[in-house]
Amino acid sequence: MATPLPAAVQPPAGLRERKKQRTRDALIGAAHRLFLGQGFAQTTVDEIAAEVEVSQRTFFRYFANKEEVALAVLADVEEEFLERLRTRPAEENPLQAMRGAVHEVWQAIDQDRGARYGTVTAVLELFELIESTPTLLAAHLRHSFQQEGEVARILAEREALDPETDLRPRLLAAVFGTVVRISHLSYAASADQHSHCTDGMLALLERHFDELGPALAGSWR
């Protein structure tokens, strides 16, 4: 049995966490390259681990299965959105707060320059991969439903409402999530692969958000 290192020579906790984060990010990057290059179903966990030169056992320390590693970036982005929504100015109405949080997230992806989330193009390619893979789409929709509940709770707290009796937070969260999904897919499909940029994505999101009011109006004529 291995003898533990004395506390004095143990790597600092911050260093250990950074190493774990680098390994996790490397596994995500390798998985996405393989999924996009040869297909989700055709890619194995062993291939992903081999790309990063780690064991299958190491892979499973970070992810339960292929679906989880495929959805990891979107899960991180969605968690970032929740954090930014929680800290939006209190005077903003719910829709303004969500729009502002989405802007901040896409700007963070742009500033990240591929270090954590991947490029804007890579994130959009991931959306397309999920939509074209039934098992991934089912897992993503389940996660999105859970996130809608968290968004509704945050909105209800901001507005001092009871989400159990007031339907507005959950309804707005569901509609908002649908608009974001449609915008992402529309931009990924319409823009040239080499012209994807944050400004273009945000412009399309804003145009779709602006249509929310007219779409929910009583008459479209």
Tab-separated table of N, CA and C in Angstrom, residues 89-208:
chain	number	residue	atom	x	y	z
A	89	PRO	N	-28.723	43.290	-12.256
A	89	PRO	CA	-29.276	44.375	-11.437
A	89	PRO	C	-30.741	44.138	-11.064
A	90	ALA	N	-31.067	44.445	-9.825
A	90	ALA	CA	-32.410	44.167	-9.314
A	90	ALA	C	-33.488	44.963	-10.038
A	91	GLU	N	-33.134	46.120	-10.616
A	91	GLU	CA	-34.148	46.952	-11.266
A	91	GLU	C	-34.545	46.425	-12.645
A	92	GLU	N	-33.817	45.466	-13.186
A	92	GLU	CA	-34.192	44.904	-14.484
A	92	GLU	C	-35.419	44.012	-14.348
A	93	ASN	N	-36.291	44.069	-15.351
A	93	ASN	CA	-37.421	43.132	-15.337
A	93	ASN	C	-36.907	41.743	-15.735
A	94	PRO	N	-37.702	40.691	-15.550
A	94	PRO	CA	-37.203	39.332	-15.796
A	94	PRO	C	-36.609	39.121	-17.186
A	95	LEU	N	-37.284	39.604	-18.222
A	95	LEU	CA	-36.781	39.397	-19.571
A	95	LEU	C	-35.471	40.156	-19.792
A	96	GLN	N	-35.395	41.382	-19.289
A	96	GLN	CA	-34.146	42.145	-19.408
A	96	GLN	C	-33.000	41.427	-18.710
A	97	ALA	N	-33.274	40.880	-17.537
A	97	ALA	CA	-32.230	40.187	-16.774
A	97	ALA	C	-31.728	38.963	-17.533
A	98	MET	N	-32.632	38.204	-18.133
A	98	MET	CA	-32.215	37.017	-18.872
A	98	MET	C	-31.455	37.378	-20.144
A	99	ARG	N	-31.918	38.408	-20.829
A	99	ARG	CA	-31.206	38.851	-22.023
A	99	ARG	C	-29.792	39.308	-21.667
A	100	GLY	N	-29.681	40.062	-20.584
A	100	GLY	CA	-28.371	40.521	-20.146
A	100	GLY	C	-27.448	39.373	-19.772
A	101	ALA	N	-28.010	38.351	-19.101
A	101	ALA	CA	-27.203	37.199	-18.703
A	101	ALA	C	-26.710	36.422	-19.913
A	102	VAL	N	-27.562	36.261	-20.928
A	102	VAL	CA	-27.154	35.564	-22.153
A	102	VAL	C	-26.034	36.334	-22.855
A	103	HIS	N	-26.162	37.666	-22.908
A	103	HIS	CA	-25.108	38.485	-23.508
A	103	HIS	C	-23.777	38.249	-22.787
A	104	GLU	N	-23.810	38.253	-21.479
A	104	GLU	CA	-22.584	38.077	-20.706
A	104	GLU	C	-21.959	36.710	-20.964
A	105	VAL	N	-22.786	35.683	-21.083
A	105	VAL	CA	-22.261	34.341	-21.311
A	105	VAL	C	-21.576	34.245	-22.673
A	106	TRP	N	-22.222	34.785	-23.721
A	106	TRP	CA	-21.606	34.703	-25.043
A	106	TRP	C	-20.338	35.555	-25.120
A	107	GLN	N	-20.328	36.670	-24.410
A	107	GLN	CA	-19.113	37.481	-24.373
A	107	GLN	C	-17.997	36.746	-23.631
A	108	ALA	N	-18.370	35.974	-22.597
A	108	ALA	CA	-17.373	35.180	-21.874
A	108	ALA	C	-16.799	34.090	-22.775
A	109	ILE	N	-17.637	33.470	-23.605
A	109	ILE	CA	-17.161	32.469	-24.553
A	109	ILE	C	-16.191	33.106	-25.541
A	110	ASP	N	-16.532	34.305	-25.997
A	110	ASP	CA	-15.678	35.010	-26.953
A	110	ASP	C	-14.330	35.359	-26.316
A	111	GLN	N	-14.348	35.854	-25.105
A	111	GLN	CA	-13.109	36.231	-24.419
A	111	GLN	C	-12.283	35.009	-24.025
A	112	ASP	N	-12.964	33.886	-23.843
A	112	ASP	CA	-12.307	32.644	-23.458
A	112	ASP	C	-11.337	32.154	-24.539
A	113	ARG	N	-11.646	32.492	-25.808
A	113	ARG	CA	-10.786	32.140	-26.952
A	113	ARG	C	-10.472	30.648	-27.020
A	114	GLY	N	-11.467	29.841	-26.671
A	114	GLY	CA	-11.296	28.402	-26.822
A	114	GLY	C	-10.620	27.708	-25.664
A	115	ALA	N	-10.189	28.438	-24.649
A	115	ALA	CA	-9.444	27.818	-23.555
A	115	ALA	C	-10.315	26.895	-22.711
A	116	ARG	N	-11.566	27.250	-22.512
A	116	ARG	CA	-12.432	26.447	-21.648
A	116	ARG	C	-13.639	25.927	-22.407
A	117	TYR	N	-14.388	26.827	-23.035
A	117	TYR	CA	-15.635	26.439	-23.670
A	117	TYR	C	-15.457	26.028	-25.128
A	118	GLY	N	-14.328	26.350	-25.721
A	118	GLY	CA	-14.178	26.163	-27.157
A	118	GLY	C	-14.549	27.444	-27.878
A	119	THR	N	-14.306	27.487	-29.178
A	119	THR	CA	-14.642	28.676	-29.954
A	119	THR	C	-16.151	28.772	-30.143
A	120	VAL	N	-16.609	29.939	-30.604
A	120	VAL	CA	-18.028	30.108	-30.904
A	120	VAL	C	-18.474	29.051	-31.904
A	121	THR	N	-17.660	28.815	-32.936
A	121	THR	CA	-17.997	27.807	-33.940
A	121	THR	C	-18.118	26.424	-33.308
A	122	ALA	N	-17.199	26.078	-32.410
A	122	ALA	CA	-17.232	24.765	-31.770
A	122	ALA	C	-18.491	24.587	-30.927
A	123	VAL	N	-18.888	25.630	-30.219
A	123	VAL	CA	-20.104	25.544	-29.404
A	123	VAL	C	-21.325	25.346	-30.291
A	124	LEU	N	-21.385	26.064	-31.415
A	124	LEU	CA	-22.511	25.924	-32.328
A	124	LEU	C	-22.511	24.544	-32.997
A	125	GLU	N	-21.335	24.032	-33.336
A	125	GLU	CA	-21.263	22.676	-33.889
A	125	GLU	C	-21.764	21.655	-32.879
A	126	LEU	N	-21.511	21.926	-31.606
A	126	LEU	CA	-21.983	21.026	-30.561
A	126	LEU	C	-23.509	21.016	-30.514
A	127	PHE	N	-24.130	22.173	-30.670
A	127	PHE	CA	-25.596	22.226	-30.718
A	127	PHE	C	-26.123	21.353	-31.857
A	128	GLU	N	-25.491	21.459	-33.018
A	128	GLU	CA	-25.935	20.676	-34.166
A	128	GLU	C	-25.743	19.179	-33.920
A	129	LEU	N	-24.630	18.805	-33.297
A	129	LEU	CA	-24.384	17.404	-32.973
A	129	LEU	C	-25.480	16.862	-32.062
A	130	ILE	N	-25.828	17.629	-31.048
A	130	ILE	CA	-26.851	17.192	-30.098
A	130	ILE	C	-28.196	17.014	-30.802
A	131	GLU	N	-28.565	17.979	-31.637
A	131	GLU	CA	-29.855	17.909	-32.322
A	131	GLU	C	-29.943	16.713	-33.273
A	132	SER	N	-28.811	16.279	-33.801
A	132	SER	CA	-28.820	15.178	-34.768
A	132	SER	C	-28.571	13.814	-34.128
A	133	THR	N	-28.411	13.778	-32.798
A	133	THR	CA	-28.134	12.525	-32.094
A	133	THR	C	-29.230	12.276	-31.065
A	134	PRO	N	-30.149	11.341	-31.330
A	134	PRO	CA	-31.317	11.165	-30.439
A	134	PRO	C	-30.980	10.981	-28.966
A	135	THR	N	-29.958	10.180	-28.648
A	135	THR	CA	-29.639	9.962	-27.234
A	135	THR	C	-29.143	11.240	-26.568
A	136	LEU	N	-28.348	12.022	-27.311
A	136	LEU	CA	-27.861	13.290	-26.761
A	136	LEU	C	-28.994	14.295	-26.624
A	137	LEU	N	-29.866	14.343	-27.633
A	137	LEU	CA	-30.978	15.287	-27.583
A	137	LEU	C	-31.886	14.994	-26.404
A	138	ALA	N	-32.172	13.715	-26.165
A	138	ALA	CA	-33.027	13.349	-25.029
A	138	ALA	C	-32.388	13.766	-23.704
A	139	ALA	N	-31.086	13.515	-23.579
A	139	ALA	CA	-30.392	13.885	-22.342
A	139	ALA	C	-30.351	15.394	-22.179
A	140	HIS	N	-30.123	16.109	-23.276
A	140	HIS	CA	-30.057	17.570	-23.217
A	140	HIS	C	-31.407	18.173	-22.857
A	141	LEU	N	-32.483	17.636	-23.422
A	141	LEU	CA	-33.818	18.158	-23.116
A	141	LEU	C	-34.186	17.914	-21.656
A	142	ARG	N	-33.780	16.759	-21.128
A	142	ARG	CA	-34.022	16.511	-19.697
A	142	ARG	C	-33.286	17.536	-18.848
A	143	HIS	N	-32.032	17.800	-19.204
A	143	HIS	CA	-31.251	18.782	-18.450
A	143	HIS	C	-31.857	20.181	-18.601
A	144	SER	N	-32.307	20.519	-19.805
A	144	SER	CA	-32.893	21.837	-20.051
A	144	SER	C	-34.158	22.030	-19.221
A	145	PHE	N	-34.943	20.972	-19.077
A	145	PHE	CA	-36.159	21.058	-18.269
A	145	PHE	C	-35.809	21.357	-16.812
A	146	GLN	N	-34.753	20.704	-16.334
A	146	GLN	CA	-34.316	20.977	-14.962
A	146	GLN	C	-33.821	22.414	-14.827
A	147	GLN	N	-33.109	22.892	-15.846
A	147	GLN	CA	-32.599	24.258	-15.781
A	147	GLN	C	-33.743	25.264	-15.798
A	148	GLU	N	-34.791	24.991	-16.575
A	148	GLU	CA	-35.951	25.885	-16.592
A	148	GLU	C	-36.511	26.068	-15.185
A	149	GLY	N	-36.549	24.980	-14.424
A	149	GLY	CA	-37.030	25.076	-13.054
A	149	GLY	C	-36.163	25.980	-12.206
A	150	GLU	N	-34.837	25.898	-12.395
A	150	GLU	CA	-33.917	26.757	-11.637
A	150	GLU	C	-34.049	28.212	-12.067
A	151	VAL	N	-34.191	28.448	-13.377
A	151	VAL	CA	-34.404	29.815	-13.868
A	151	VAL	C	-35.683	30.384	-13.271
A	152	ALA	N	-36.741	29.584	-13.253
A	152	ALA	CA	-38.018	30.044	-12.690
A	152	ALA	C	-37.868	30.402	-11.215
A	153	ARG	N	-37.098	29.603	-10.469
A	153	ARG	CA	-36.897	29.907	-9.044
A	153	ARG	C	-36.127	31.215	-8.868
A	154	ILE	N	-35.115	31.433	-9.716
A	154	ILE	CA	-34.342	32.672	-9.624
A	154	ILE	C	-35.230	33.878	-9.940
A	155	LEU	N	-36.041	33.769	-11.009
A	155	LEU	CA	-36.939	34.870	-11.379
A	155	LEU	C	-37.956	35.136	-10.276
A	156	ALA	N	-38.502	34.069	-9.711
A	156	ALA	CA	-39.495	34.229	-8.641
A	156	ALA	C	-38.874	34.917	-7.430
A	157	GLU	N	-37.645	34.554	-7.111
A	157	GLU	CA	-36.964	35.189	-5.978
A	157	GLU	C	-36.703	36.663	-6.254
A	158	ARG	N	-36.289	36.974	-7.481
A	158	ARG	CA	-36.035	38.370	-7.844
A	158	ARG	C	-37.300	39.213	-7.735
A	159	GLU	N	-38.436	38.618	-8.106
A	159	GLU	CA	-39.698	39.359	-8.145
A	159	GLU	C	-40.557	39.145	-6.904
A	160	ALA	N	-40.019	38.425	-5.916
A	160	ALA	CA	-40.740	38.131	-4.673
A	160	ALA	C	-42.078	37.441	-4.956
A	161	LEU	N	-42.027	36.391	-5.777
A	161	LEU	CA	-43.214	35.629	-6.139
A	161	LEU	C	-43.098	34.200	-5.624
A	162	ASP	N	-44.228	33.525	-5.544
A	162	ASP	CA	-44.249	32.111	-5.191
A	162	ASP	C	-44.361	31.315	-6.487
A	163	PRO	N	-43.300	30.622	-6.919
A	163	PRO	CA	-43.346	29.909	-8.199
A	163	PRO	C	-44.338	28.753	-8.214
A	164	GLU	N	-44.811	28.352	-7.038
A	164	GLU	CA	-45.795	27.273	-6.980
A	164	GLU	C	-47.195	27.764	-7.341
A	165	THR	N	-47.439	29.029	-7.115
A	165	THR	CA	-48.788	29.558	-7.383
A	165	THR	C	-48.811	30.560	-8.532
A	166	ASP	N	-47.669	31.142	-8.848
A	166	ASP	CA	-47.589	32.108	-9.938
A	166	ASP	C	-46.897	31.435	-11.122
A	167	LEU	N	-47.601	31.313	-12.238
A	167	LEU	CA	-47.075	30.581	-13.385
A	167	LEU	C	-46.088	31.381	-14.229
A	168	ARG	N	-46.027	32.681	-14.051
A	168	ARG	CA	-45.224	33.517	-14.941
A	168	ARG	C	-43.742	33.147	-14.978
A	169	PRO	N	-43.078	32.905	-13.828
A	169	PRO	CA	-41.658	32.564	-13.902
A	169	PRO	C	-41.384	31.309	-14.733
A	170	ARG	N	-42.178	30.253	-14.536
A	170	ARG	CA	-41.935	29.007	-15.279
A	170	ARG	C	-42.263	29.178	-16.764
A	171	LEU	N	-43.351	29.891	-17.053
A	171	LEU	CA	-43.714	30.119	-18.446
A	171	LEU	C	-42.642	30.927	-19.176
A	172	LEU	N	-42.174	31.991	-18.544
A	172	LEU	CA	-41.158	32.829	-19.183
A	172	LEU	C	-39.850	32.064	-19.349
A	173	ALA	N	-39.486	31.256	-18.355
A	173	ALA	CA	-38.265	30.458	-18.454
A	173	ALA	C	-38.348	29.481	-19.622
A	174	ALA	N	-39.506	28.861	-19.806
A	174	ALA	CA	-39.674	27.896	-20.899
A	174	ALA	C	-39.625	28.585	-22.258
A	175	VAL	N	-40.325	29.716	-22.380
A	175	VAL	CA	-40.329	30.452	-23.644
A	175	VAL	C	-38.931	30.968	-23.960
A	176	PHE	N	-38.270	31.499	-22.967
A	176	PHE	CA	-36.926	32.040	-23.161
A	176	PHE	C	-35.963	30.952	-23.627
A	177	GLY	N	-36.024	29.792	-22.974
A	177	GLY	CA	-35.152	28.697	-23.363
A	177	GLY	C	-35.382	28.255	-24.798
A	178	THR	N	-36.641	28.267	-25.220
A	178	THR	CA	-36.963	27.894	-26.597
A	178	THR	C	-36.405	28.906	-27.588
A	179	VAL	N	-36.516	30.198	-27.270
A	179	VAL	CA	-35.981	31.236	-28.147
A	179	VAL	C	-34.466	31.083	-28.293
A	180	VAL	N	-33.790	30.827	-27.200
A	180	VAL	CA	-32.333	30.656	-27.245
A	180	VAL	C	-31.970	29.446	-28.100
A	181	ARG	N	-32.675	28.351	-27.914
A	181	ARG	CA	-32.387	27.133	-28.695
A	181	ARG	C	-32.604	27.375	-30.178
A	182	ILE	N	-33.716	28.005	-30.528
A	182	ILE	CA	-34.005	28.290	-31.935
A	182	ILE	C	-32.940	29.211	-32.522
A	183	SER	N	-32.532	30.196	-31.765
A	183	SER	CA	-31.511	31.142	-32.242
A	183	SER	C	-30.185	30.439	-32.502
A	184	HIS	N	-29.769	29.605	-31.575
A	184	HIS	CA	-28.507	28.892	-31.744
A	184	HIS	C	-28.526	28.013	-32.992
A	185	LEU	N	-29.604	27.260	-33.156
A	185	LEU	CA	-29.695	26.354	-34.301
A	185	LEU	C	-29.800	27.128	-35.612
A	186	SER	N	-30.552	28.216	-35.586
A	186	SER	CA	-30.712	29.022	-36.796
A	186	SER	C	-29.381	29.627	-37.215
A	187	TYR	N	-28.628	30.139	-36.264
A	187	TYR	CA	-27.341	30.753	-36.598
A	187	TYR	C	-26.346	29.702	-37.070
A	188	ALA	N	-26.331	28.558	-36.409
A	188	ALA	CA	-25.407	27.499	-36.803
A	188	ALA	C	-25.685	27.024	-38.224
A	189	ALA	N	-26.965	27.000	-38.612
A	189	ALA	CA	-27.337	26.498	-39.933
A	189	ALA	C	-27.144	27.538	-41.033
A	190	SER	N	-27.308	28.824	-40.697
A	190	SER	CA	-27.308	29.849	-41.737
A	190	SER	C	-25.951	30.486	-41.976
A	191	ALA	N	-25.108	30.566	-40.958
A	191	ALA	CA	-23.815	31.252	-41.105
A	191	ALA	C	-22.765	30.313	-41.672
A	192	ASP	N	-21.867	30.876	-42.484
A	192	ASP	CA	-20.729	30.115	-42.980
A	192	ASP	C	-19.870	29.666	-41.806
A	193	GLN	N	-19.347	28.465	-41.887
A	193	GLN	CA	-18.602	27.890	-40.763
A	193	GLN	C	-17.479	28.796	-40.273
A	194	HIS	N	-16.885	29.548	-41.185
A	194	HIS	CA	-15.736	30.372	-40.801
A	194	HIS	C	-16.138	31.799	-40.409
A	195	SER	N	-17.446	32.092	-40.465
A	195	SER	CA	-17.877	33.450	-40.141
A	195	SER	C	-18.640	33.535	-38.828
A	196	HIS	N	-18.727	32.421	-38.104
A	196	HIS	CA	-19.407	32.453	-36.815
A	196	HIS	C	-18.684	33.422	-35.877
A	197	CYS	N	-19.431	34.312	-35.263
A	197	CYS	CA	-18.827	35.258	-34.335
A	197	CYS	C	-19.843	35.625	-33.273
A	198	THR	N	-19.346	36.130	-32.165
A	198	THR	CA	-20.228	36.476	-31.056
A	198	THR	C	-21.207	37.572	-31.447
A	199	ASP	N	-20.730	38.587	-32.162
A	199	ASP	CA	-21.617	39.694	-32.545
A	199	ASP	C	-22.782	39.195	-33.394
A	200	GLY	N	-22.500	38.298	-34.337
A	200	GLY	CA	-23.571	37.757	-35.180
A	200	GLY	C	-24.559	36.946	-34.378
A	201	MET	N	-24.057	36.141	-33.450
A	201	MET	CA	-24.936	35.333	-32.605
A	201	MET	C	-25.813	36.224	-31.732
A	202	LEU	N	-25.228	37.240	-31.133
A	202	LEU	CA	-25.990	38.134	-30.264
A	202	LEU	C	-27.019	38.947	-31.048
A	203	ALA	N	-26.674	39.357	-32.261
A	203	ALA	CA	-27.620	40.110	-33.089
A	203	ALA	C	-28.842	39.265	-33.405
A	204	LEU	N	-28.607	37.987	-33.717
A	204	LEU	CA	-29.733	37.101	-34.014
A	204	LEU	C	-30.575	36.847	-32.768
A	205	LEU	N	-29.926	36.649	-31.628
A	205	LEU	CA	-30.662	36.482	-30.374
A	205	LEU	C	-31.547	37.690	-30.094
A	206	GLU	N	-30.994	38.886	-30.261
A	206	GLU	CA	-31.769	40.096	-29.993
A	206	GLU	C	-32.974	40.201	-30.926
A	207	ARG	N	-32.780	39.843	-32.194
A	207	ARG	CA	-33.891	39.901	-33.143
A	207	ARG	C	-35.000	38.932	-32.735
A	208	HIS	N	-34.602	37.750	-32.286
A	208	HIS	CA	-35.597	36.773	-31.847
A	208	HIS	C	-36.278	37.207	-30.553
